[in-house]
PDB file of C-alpha atoms in Angstrom:
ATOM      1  CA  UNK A1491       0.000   0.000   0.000  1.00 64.00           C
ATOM      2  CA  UNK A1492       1.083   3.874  -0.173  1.00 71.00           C
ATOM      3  CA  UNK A1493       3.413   4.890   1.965  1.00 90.00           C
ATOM      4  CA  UNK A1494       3.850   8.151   3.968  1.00 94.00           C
ATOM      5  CA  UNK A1495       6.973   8.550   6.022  1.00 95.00           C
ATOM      6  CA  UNK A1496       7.922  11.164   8.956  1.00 97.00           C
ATOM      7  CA  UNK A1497      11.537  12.435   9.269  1.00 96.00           C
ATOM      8  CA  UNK A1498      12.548  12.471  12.226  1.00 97.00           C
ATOM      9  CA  UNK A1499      10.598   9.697  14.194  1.00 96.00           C
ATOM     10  CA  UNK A1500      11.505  11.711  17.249  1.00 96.00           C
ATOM     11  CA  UNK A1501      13.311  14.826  18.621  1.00 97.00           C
ATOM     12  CA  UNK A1502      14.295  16.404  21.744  1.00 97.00           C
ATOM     13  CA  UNK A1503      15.219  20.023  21.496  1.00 96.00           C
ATOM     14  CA  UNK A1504      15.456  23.187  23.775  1.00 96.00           C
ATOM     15  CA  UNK A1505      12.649  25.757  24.865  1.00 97.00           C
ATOM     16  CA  UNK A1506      12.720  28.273  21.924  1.00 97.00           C
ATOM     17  CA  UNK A1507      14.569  26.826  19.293  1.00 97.00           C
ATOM     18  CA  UNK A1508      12.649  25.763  15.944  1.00 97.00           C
ATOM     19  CA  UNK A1509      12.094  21.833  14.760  1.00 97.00           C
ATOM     20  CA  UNK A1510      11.055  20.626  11.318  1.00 98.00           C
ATOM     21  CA  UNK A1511       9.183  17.741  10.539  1.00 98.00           C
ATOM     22  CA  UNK A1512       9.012  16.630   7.037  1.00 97.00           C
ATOM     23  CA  UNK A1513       6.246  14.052   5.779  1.00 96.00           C
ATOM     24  CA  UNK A1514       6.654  12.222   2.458  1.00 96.00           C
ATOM     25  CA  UNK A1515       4.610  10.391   0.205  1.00 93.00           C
ATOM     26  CA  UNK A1516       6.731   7.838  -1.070  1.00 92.00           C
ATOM     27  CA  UNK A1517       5.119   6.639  -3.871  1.00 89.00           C
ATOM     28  CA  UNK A1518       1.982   8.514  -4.550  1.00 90.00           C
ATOM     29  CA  UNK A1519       1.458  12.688  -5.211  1.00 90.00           C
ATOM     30  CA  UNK A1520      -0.537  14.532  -2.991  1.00 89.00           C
ATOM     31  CA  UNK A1521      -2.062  17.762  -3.801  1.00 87.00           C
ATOM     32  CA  UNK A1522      -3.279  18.069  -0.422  1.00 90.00           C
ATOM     33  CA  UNK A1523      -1.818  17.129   3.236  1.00 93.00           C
ATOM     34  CA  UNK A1524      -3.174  17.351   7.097  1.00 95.00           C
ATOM     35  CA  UNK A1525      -1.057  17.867  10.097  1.00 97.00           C
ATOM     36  CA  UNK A1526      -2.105  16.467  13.246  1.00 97.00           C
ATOM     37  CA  UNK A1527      -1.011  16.598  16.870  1.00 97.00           C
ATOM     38  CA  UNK A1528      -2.178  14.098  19.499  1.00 97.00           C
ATOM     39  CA  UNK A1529      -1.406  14.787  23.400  1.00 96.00           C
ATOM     40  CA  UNK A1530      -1.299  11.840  25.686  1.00 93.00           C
ATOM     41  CA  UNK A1531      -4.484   9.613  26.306  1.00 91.00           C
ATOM     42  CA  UNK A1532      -5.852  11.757  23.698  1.00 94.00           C
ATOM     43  CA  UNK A1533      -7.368  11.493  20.086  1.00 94.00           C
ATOM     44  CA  UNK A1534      -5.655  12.976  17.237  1.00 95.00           C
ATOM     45  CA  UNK A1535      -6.539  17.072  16.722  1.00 96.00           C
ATOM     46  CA  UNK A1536      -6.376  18.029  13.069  1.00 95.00           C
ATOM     47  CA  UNK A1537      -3.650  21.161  13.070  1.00 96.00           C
ATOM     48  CA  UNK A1538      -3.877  22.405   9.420  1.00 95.00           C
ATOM     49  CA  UNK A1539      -4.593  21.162   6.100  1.00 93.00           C
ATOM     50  CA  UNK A1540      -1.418  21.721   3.905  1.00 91.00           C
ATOM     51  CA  UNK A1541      -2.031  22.304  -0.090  1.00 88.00           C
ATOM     52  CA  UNK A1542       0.605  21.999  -2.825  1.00 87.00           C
ATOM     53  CA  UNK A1543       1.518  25.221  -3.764  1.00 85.00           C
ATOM     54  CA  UNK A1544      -0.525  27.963  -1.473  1.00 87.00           C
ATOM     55  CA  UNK A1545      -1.113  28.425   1.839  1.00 90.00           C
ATOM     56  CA  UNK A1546      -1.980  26.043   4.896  1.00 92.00           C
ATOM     57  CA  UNK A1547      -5.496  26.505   6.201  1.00 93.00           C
ATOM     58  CA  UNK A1548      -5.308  26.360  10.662  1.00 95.00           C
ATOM     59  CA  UNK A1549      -7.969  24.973  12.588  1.00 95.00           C
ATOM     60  CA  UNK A1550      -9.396  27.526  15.016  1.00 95.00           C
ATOM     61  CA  UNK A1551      -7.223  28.127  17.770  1.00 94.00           C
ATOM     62  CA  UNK A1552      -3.553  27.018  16.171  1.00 96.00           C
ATOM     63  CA  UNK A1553      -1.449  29.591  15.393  1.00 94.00           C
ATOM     64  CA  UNK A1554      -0.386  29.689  11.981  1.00 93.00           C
ATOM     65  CA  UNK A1555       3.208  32.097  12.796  1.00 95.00           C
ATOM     66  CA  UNK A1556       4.005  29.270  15.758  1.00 96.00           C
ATOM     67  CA  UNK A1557       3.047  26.487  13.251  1.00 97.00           C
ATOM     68  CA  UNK A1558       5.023  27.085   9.838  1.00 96.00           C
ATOM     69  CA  UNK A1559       3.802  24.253   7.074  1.00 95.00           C
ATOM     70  CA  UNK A1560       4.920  24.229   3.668  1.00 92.00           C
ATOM     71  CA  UNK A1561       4.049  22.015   1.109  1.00 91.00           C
ATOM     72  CA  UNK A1562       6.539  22.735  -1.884  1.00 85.00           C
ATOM     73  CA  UNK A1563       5.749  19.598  -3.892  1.00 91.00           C
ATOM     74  CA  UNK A1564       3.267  17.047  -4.500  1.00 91.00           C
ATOM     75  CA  UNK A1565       5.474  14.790  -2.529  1.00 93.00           C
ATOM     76  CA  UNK A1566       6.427  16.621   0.641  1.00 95.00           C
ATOM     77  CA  UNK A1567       5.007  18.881   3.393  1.00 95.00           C
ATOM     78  CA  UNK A1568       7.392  20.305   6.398  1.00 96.00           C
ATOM     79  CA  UNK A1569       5.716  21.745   9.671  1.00 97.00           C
ATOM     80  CA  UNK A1570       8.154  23.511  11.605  1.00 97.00           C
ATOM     81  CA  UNK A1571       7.332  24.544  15.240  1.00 98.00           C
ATOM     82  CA  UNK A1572       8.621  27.807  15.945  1.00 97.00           C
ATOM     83  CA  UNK A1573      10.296  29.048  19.304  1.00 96.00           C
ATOM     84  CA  UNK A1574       9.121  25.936  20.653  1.00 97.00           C
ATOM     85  CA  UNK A1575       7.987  25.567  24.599  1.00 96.00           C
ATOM     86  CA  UNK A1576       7.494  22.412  26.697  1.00 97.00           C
ATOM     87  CA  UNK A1577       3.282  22.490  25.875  1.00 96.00           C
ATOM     88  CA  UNK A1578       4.698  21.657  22.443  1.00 97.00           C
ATOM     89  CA  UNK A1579       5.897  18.986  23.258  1.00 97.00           C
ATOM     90  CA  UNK A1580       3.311  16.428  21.860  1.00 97.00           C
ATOM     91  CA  UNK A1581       2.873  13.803  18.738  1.00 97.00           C
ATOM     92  CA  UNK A1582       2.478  14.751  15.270  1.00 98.00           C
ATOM     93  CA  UNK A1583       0.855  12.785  12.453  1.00 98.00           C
ATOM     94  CA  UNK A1584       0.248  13.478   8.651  1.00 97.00           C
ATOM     95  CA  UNK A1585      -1.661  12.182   6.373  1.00 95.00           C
ATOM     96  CA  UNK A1586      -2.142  12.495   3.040  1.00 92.00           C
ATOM     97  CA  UNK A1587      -4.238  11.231  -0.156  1.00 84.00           C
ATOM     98  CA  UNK A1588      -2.955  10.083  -3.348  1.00 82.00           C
ATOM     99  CA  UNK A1589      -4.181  11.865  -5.883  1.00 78.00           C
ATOM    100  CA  UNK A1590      -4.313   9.463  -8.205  1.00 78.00           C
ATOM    101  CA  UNK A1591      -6.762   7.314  -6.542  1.00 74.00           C
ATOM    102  CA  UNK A1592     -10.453   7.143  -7.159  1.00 69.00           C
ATOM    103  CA  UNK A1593     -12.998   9.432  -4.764  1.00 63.00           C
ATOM    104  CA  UNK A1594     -13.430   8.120  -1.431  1.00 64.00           C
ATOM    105  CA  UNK A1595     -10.689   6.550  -1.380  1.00 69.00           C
ATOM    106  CA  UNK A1596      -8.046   6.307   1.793  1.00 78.00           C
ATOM    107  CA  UNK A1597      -5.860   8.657   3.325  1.00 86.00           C
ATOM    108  CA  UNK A1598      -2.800   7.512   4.579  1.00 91.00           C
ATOM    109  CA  UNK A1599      -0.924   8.456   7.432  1.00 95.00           C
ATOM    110  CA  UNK A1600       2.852   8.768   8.483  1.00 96.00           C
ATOM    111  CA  UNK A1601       4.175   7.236  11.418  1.00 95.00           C
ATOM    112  CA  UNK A1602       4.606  10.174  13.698  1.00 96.00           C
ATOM    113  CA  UNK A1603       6.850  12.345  15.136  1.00 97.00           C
ATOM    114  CA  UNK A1604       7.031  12.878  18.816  1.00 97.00           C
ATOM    115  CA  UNK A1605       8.342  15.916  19.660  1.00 97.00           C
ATOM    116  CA  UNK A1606      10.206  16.849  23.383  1.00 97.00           C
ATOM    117  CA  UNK A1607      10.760  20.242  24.538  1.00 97.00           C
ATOM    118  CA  UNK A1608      12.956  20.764  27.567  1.00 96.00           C
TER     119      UNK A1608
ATOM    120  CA  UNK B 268     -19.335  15.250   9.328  1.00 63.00           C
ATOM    121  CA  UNK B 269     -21.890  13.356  11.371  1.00 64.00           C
ATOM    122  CA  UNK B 270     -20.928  12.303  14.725  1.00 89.00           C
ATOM    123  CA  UNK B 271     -19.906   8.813  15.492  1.00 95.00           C
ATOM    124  CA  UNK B 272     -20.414   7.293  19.162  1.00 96.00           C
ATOM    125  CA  UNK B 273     -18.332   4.303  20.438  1.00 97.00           C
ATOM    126  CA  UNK B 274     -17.767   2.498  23.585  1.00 97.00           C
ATOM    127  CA  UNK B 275     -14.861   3.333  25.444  1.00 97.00           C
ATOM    128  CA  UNK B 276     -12.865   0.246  25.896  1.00 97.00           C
ATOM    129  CA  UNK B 277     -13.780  -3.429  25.122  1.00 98.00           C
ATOM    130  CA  UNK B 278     -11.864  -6.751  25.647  1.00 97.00           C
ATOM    131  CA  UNK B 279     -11.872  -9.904  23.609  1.00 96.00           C
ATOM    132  CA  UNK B 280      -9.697 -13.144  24.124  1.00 97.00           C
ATOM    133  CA  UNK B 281      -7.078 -14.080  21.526  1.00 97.00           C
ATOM    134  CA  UNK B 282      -8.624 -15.939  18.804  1.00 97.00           C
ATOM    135  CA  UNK B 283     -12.111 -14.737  19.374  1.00 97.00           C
ATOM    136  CA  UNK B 284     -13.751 -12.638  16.976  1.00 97.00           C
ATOM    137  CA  UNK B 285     -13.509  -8.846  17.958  1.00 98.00           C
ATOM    138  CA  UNK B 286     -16.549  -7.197  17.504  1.00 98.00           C
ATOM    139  CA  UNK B 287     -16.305  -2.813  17.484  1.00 98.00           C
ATOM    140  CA  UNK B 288     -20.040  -1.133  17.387  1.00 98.00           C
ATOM    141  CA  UNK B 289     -20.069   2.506  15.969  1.00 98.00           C
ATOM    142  CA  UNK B 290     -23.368   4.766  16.487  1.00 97.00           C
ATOM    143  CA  UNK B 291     -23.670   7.142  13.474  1.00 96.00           C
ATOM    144  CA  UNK B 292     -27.520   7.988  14.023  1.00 95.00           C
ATOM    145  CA  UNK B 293     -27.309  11.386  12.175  1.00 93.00           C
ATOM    146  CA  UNK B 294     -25.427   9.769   8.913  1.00 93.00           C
ATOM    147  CA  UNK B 295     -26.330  11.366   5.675  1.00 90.00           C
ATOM    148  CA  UNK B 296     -26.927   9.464   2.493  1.00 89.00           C
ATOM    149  CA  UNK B 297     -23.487  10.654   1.130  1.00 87.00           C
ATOM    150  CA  UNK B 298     -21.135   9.626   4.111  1.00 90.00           C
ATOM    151  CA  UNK B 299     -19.355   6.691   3.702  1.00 92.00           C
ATOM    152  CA  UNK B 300     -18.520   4.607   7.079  1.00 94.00           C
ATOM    153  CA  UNK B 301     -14.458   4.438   7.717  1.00 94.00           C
ATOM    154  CA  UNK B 302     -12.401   2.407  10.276  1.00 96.00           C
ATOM    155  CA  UNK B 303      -8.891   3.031  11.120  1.00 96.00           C
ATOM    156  CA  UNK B 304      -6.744   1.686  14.555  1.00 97.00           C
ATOM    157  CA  UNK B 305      -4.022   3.305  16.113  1.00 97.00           C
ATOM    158  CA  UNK B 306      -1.359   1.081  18.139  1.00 95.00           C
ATOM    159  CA  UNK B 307       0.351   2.826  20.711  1.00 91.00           C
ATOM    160  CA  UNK B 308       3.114   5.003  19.183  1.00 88.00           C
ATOM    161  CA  UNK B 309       2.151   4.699  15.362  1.00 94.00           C
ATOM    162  CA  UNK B 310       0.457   6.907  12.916  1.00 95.00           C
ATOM    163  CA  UNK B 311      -3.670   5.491  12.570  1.00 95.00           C
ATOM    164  CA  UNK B 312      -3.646   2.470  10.149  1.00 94.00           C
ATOM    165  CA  UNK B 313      -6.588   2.354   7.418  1.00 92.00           C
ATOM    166  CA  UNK B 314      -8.653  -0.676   7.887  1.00 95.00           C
ATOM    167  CA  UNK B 315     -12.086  -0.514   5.923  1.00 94.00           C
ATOM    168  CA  UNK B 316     -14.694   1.788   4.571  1.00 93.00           C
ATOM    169  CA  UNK B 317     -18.383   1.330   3.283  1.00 93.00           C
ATOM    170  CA  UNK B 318     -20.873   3.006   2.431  1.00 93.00           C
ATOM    171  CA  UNK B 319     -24.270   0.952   2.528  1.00 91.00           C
ATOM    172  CA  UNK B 320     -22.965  -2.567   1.611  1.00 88.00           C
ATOM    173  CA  UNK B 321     -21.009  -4.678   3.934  1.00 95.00           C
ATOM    174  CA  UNK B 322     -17.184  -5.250   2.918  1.00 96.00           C
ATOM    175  CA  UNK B 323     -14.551  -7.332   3.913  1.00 97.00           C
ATOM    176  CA  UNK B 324     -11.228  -7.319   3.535  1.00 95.00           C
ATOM    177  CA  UNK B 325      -8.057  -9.596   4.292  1.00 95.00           C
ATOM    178  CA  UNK B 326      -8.084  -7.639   7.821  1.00 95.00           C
ATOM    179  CA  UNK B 327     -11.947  -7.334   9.150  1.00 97.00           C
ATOM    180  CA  UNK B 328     -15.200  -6.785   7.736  1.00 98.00           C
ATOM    181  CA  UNK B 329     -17.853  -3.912   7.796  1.00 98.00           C
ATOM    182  CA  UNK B 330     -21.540  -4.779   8.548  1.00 98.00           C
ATOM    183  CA  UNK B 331     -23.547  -1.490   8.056  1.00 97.00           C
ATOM    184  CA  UNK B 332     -27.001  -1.962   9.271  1.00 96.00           C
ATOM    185  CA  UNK B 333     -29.734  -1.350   6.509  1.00 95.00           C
ATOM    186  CA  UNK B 334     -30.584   2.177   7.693  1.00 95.00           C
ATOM    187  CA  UNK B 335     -26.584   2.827   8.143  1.00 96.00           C
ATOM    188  CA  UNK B 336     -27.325   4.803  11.335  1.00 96.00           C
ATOM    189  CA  UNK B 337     -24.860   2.270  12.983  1.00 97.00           C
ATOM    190  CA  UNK B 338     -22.041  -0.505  11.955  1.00 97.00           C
ATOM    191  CA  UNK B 339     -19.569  -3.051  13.637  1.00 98.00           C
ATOM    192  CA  UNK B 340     -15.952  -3.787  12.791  1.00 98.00           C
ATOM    193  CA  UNK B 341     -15.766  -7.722  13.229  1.00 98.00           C
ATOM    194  CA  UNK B 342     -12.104  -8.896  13.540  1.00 98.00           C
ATOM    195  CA  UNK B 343     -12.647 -12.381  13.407  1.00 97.00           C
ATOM    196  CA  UNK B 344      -9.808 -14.001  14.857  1.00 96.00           C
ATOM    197  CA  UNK B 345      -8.422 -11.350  17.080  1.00 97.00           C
ATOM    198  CA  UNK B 346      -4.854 -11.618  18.003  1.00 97.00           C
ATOM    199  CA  UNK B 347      -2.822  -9.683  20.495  1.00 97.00           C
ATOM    200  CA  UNK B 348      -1.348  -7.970  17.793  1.00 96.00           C
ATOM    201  CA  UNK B 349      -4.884  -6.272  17.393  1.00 97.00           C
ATOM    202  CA  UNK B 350      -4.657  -4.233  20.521  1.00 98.00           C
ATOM    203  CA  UNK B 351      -5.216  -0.426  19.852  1.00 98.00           C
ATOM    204  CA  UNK B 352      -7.410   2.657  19.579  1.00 97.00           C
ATOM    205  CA  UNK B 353     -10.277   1.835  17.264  1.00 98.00           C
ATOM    206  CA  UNK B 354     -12.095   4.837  15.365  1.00 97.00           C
ATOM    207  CA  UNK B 355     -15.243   4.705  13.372  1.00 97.00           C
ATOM    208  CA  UNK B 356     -15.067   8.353  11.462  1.00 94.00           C
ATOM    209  CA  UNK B 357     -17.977   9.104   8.765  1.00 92.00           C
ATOM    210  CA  UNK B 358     -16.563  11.107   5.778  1.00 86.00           C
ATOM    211  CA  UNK B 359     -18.929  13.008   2.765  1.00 80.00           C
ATOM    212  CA  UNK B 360     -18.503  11.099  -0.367  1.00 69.00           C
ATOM    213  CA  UNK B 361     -16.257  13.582  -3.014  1.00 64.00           C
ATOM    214  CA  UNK B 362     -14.627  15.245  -0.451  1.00 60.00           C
ATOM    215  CA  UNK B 363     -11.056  13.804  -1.237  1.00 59.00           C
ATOM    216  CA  UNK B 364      -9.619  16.693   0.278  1.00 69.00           C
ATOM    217  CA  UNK B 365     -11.037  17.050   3.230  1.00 79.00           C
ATOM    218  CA  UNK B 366      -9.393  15.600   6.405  1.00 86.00           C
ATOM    219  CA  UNK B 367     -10.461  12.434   8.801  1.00 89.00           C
ATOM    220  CA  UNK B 368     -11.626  14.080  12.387  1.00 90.00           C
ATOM    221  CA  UNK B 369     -11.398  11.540  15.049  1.00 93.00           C
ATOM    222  CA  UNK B 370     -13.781  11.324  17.793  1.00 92.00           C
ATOM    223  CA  UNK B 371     -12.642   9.205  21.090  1.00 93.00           C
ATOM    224  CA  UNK B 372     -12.303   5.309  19.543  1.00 96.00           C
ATOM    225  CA  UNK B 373     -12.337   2.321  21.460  1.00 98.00           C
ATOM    226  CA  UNK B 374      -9.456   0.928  22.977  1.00 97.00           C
ATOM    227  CA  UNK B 375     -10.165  -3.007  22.486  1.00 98.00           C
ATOM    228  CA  UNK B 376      -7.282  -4.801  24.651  1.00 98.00           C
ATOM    229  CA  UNK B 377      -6.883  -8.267  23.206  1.00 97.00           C
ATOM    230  CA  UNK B 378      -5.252 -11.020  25.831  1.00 96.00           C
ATOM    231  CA  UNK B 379      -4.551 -14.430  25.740  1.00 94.00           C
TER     232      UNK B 379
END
């Protein structure tokens, strides 16, 4: 099946520094990807939908200058967490669709990236 | 997207057949019904989806009752393997781009 993979799997970093996580489709396009977080014992909260060559669209209540996606190709979206803090710290999925595949169809989902902030 | 409601937690014994309700009372005619499971630590994994006809696949199989306002998952030989966060999500046909929103799932602990 299609393949999306999260780079890097995990990361530890310091209060205020920035971290990038990159998700790939592997071997499908996606015009369109979604960036979720999940917080212990909790469900996954969609974040932002990312599209191929404009903007991200933020759910109500994440900050989109804190929250920096950018989807330059049909094969990879980056969310980078800005002057990250310790209520970052938290798990973050994506997901995508391949574009090539008939309406419903799936979306598939990376393997996360958990995210520490000290 | 209409609200789903499922229990909290269930338990099945290894081997058994696993069965996962899914209230979706306020379903409209162009939702389809989607499963996916999340093991602890791992991105959700896609499992089945129907929309009015029951499906199977080589990992479970979808009954959708005949007025679709509810479903079951049915692993049928559940192994400990199986053990994760079950979600039923309902998702408007043609809406390719829109995103999954999870609701609560059931955590169904399978033990030998």
């Amino acid at each position: 099946g299609a393949v999306v993979s999260q780079h890097p799997s995990w990361v530890i970093c310091k209060s205020g520094t920035s971290v990038k996580i990159e998700c790939r489709s592997l071997d499908f396009q996606a015009t369109t990807m979604f960036w979720y977080r999940q917080f212990p014992k909790q469900s996954l909260m969609l974040m932002a939908t990312s599209n191929e060559g404009s903007k991200a669209t933020y759910e109500q209540g994440v900050e989109k200058d804190k929250f920096l996606i950018n989807h330059a190709s049909l094969t990879l979206s980056t969310l980078t967490v800005t002057s990250a803090h310790p209520e970052d710290s938290s798990f973050y999925i994506c997901s995508a669709r391949d574009i090539g595949q008939a309406s419903p169809g799936e979306l598939f989902f990376g393997e996360g990236s958990r995210l520490t902030v000290l | 997207d209409a609200k789903t409601t499922q229990p909290p937690s269930m338990d099945c014994a290894e081997g058994r057949a696993a069965n996962l309700p899914c209230n979706h009372s306020t379903i409209s005619g162009n939702e389809y019904v989607y499963w996916y499971r999340q093991i602890h630590s791992q991105g959700p994994q896609y499992i089945i989806h129907g929309l009015k006809n029951n499906e199977t696949n080589e990992m479970a199989s979808l009954i959708i009752t005949e007025d679709r306002k509810s479903s079951t998952l049915i692993l049928p030989h559940a192994t400990l393997r199986d053990t994760a966060v079950y979600y039923c999500i309902v998702r408007v046909i043609g809406q390719a781009g829109t995103a999954l929103i999870f609701g609560k799932g059931t955590t169904l602990s399978v033990s030998s």
